Short mmCIF file of C-alpha atoms in Angstrom, two decimals:
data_model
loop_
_atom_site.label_atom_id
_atom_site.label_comp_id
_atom_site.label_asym_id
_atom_site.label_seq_id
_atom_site.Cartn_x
_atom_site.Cartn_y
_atom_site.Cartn_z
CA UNK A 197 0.00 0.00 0.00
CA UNK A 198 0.93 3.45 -0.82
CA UNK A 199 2.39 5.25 2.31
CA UNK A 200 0.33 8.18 3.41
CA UNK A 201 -2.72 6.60 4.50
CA UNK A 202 -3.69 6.08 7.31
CA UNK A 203 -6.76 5.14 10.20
CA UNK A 204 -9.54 3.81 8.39
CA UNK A 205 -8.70 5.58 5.18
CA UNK A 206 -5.87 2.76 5.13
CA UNK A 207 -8.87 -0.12 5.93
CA UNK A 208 -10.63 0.60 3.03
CA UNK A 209 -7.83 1.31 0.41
CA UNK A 210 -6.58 -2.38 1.95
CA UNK A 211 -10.43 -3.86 1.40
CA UNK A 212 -10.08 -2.30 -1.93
CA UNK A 213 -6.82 -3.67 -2.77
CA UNK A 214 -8.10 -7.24 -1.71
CA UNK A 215 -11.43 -7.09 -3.41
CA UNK A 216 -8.78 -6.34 -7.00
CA UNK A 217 -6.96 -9.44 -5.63
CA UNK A 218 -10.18 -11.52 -5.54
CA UNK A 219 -11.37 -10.29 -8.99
CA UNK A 220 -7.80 -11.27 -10.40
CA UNK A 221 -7.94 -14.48 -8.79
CA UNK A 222 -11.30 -15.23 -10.29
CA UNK A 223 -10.58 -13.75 -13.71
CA UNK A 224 -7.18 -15.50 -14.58
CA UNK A 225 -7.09 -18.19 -12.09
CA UNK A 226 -9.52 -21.28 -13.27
CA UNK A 227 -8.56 -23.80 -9.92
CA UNK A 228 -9.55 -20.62 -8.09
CA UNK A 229 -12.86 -20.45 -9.71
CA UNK A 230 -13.26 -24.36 -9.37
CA UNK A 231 -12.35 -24.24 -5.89
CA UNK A 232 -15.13 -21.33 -5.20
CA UNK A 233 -17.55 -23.38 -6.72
CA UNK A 234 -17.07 -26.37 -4.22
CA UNK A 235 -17.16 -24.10 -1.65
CA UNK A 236 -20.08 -22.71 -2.37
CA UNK A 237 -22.07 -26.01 -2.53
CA UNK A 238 -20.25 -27.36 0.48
CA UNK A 239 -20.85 -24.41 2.60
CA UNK A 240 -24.70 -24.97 2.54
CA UNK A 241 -24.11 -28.57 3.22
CA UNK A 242 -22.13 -28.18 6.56
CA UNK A 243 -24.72 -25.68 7.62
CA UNK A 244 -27.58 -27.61 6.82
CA UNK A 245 -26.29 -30.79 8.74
CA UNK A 246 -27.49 -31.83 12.50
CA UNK A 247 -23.66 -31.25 13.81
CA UNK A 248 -22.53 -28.93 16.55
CA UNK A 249 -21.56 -25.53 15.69
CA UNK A 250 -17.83 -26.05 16.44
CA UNK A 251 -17.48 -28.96 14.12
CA UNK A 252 -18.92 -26.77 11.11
CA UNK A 253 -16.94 -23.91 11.29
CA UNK A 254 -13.91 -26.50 11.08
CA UNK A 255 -15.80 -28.01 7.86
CA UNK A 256 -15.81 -24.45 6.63
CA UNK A 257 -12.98 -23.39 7.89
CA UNK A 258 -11.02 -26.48 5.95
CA UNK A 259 -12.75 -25.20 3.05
CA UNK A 260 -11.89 -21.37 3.42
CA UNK A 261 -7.97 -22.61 4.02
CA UNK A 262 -8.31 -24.21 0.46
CA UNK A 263 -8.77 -20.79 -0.96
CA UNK A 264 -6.49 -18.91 1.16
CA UNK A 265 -3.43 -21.44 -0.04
CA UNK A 266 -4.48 -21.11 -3.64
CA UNK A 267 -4.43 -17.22 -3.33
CA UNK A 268 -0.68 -17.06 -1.98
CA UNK A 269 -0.30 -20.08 -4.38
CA UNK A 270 -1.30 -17.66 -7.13
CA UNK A 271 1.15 -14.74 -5.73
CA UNK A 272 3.86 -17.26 -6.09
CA UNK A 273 3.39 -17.86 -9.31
CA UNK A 274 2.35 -14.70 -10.64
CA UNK A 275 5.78 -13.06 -8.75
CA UNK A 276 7.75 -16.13 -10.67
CA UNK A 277 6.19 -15.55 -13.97
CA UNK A 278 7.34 -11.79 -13.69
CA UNK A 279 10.97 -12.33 -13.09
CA UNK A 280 10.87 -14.48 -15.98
CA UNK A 281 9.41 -16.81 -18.15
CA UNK A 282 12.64 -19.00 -19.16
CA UNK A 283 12.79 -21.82 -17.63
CA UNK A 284 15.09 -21.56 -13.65
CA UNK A 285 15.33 -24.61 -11.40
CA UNK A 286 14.63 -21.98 -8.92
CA UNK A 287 11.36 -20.84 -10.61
CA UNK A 288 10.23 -24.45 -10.80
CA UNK A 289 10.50 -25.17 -7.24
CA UNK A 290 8.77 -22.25 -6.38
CA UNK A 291 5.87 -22.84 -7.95
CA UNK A 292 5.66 -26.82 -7.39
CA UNK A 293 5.97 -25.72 -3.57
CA UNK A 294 3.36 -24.01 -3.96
CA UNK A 295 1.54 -26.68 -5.73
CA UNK A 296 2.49 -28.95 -2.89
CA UNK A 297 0.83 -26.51 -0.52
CA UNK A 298 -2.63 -26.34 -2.64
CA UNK A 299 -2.59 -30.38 -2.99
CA UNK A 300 -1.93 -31.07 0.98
CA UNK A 301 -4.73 -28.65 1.87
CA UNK A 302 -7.16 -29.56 -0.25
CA UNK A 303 -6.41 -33.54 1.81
CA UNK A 304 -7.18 -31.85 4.73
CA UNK A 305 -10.08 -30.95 3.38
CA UNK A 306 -11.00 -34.55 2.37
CA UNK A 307 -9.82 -35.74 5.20
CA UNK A 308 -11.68 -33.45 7.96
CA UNK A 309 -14.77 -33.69 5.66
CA UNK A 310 -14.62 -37.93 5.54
CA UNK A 311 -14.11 -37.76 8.93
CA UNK A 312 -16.99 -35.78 10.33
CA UNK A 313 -19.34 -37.70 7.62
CA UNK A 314 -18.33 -41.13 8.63
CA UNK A 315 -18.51 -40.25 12.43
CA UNK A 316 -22.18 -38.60 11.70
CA UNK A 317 -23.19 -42.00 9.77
CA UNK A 318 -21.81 -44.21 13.14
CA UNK A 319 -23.40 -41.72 15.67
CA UNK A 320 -26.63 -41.75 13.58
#
């Protein structure tokens, strides 16, 4: 952010910045837009379901961490891309880090979910 601004000038220049970050996520990222989609049809799901409160907001918030990862995933490579586009062993790792990052949340994700639906079908 631009120095100079400040209070809650410098909240809503930062909301504004993030919203741009969203749009450009959406626009030119398309496992971004895939992920939002299965968020937005599990979401309703885990609300919907006879569980306590807790254990939703960690089915949610399992979700929410699969979008957060694929953001700074998308910095990553975005930041690499910029330096250069020739091919660096550096570059490479950088972005399959990343990758790495994206692929073990989104088995958390599996995981937590399984878990909570196979312990509602035994408690049921």
């Amino acid at each position: 952010m631009k120095p100079g601004y400040k209070g809650i000038q410098r909240i809503f220049k930062a909301t504004e910045f993030s919203i741009q970050g969203l749009k450009a996520a959406w626009k030119n990222e398309a496992a971004f837009r895939q992920e939002v989609v299965l968020v937005l049809i599990l979401v309703p799901f885990a609300l919907l379901m006879p569980i306590a409160l807790l254990t939703k907001l960690i089915l949610i918030g399992s979700l929410l961490l699969i979008l957060i990862v694929e953001l700074i995933n998308s910095a990553i490579e975005a930041v690499v891309d910029r330096v250069g586009k020739e091919h660096h062993e550096l570059s490479g790792q950088a972005k399959d880090i990343g990758s790495a990052a994206v692929l073990l949340t989104l088995i958390l994700a599996v995981v937590t979910w399984f878990s909570v639906i196979i312990d509602f079908i035994i408690q049921g």
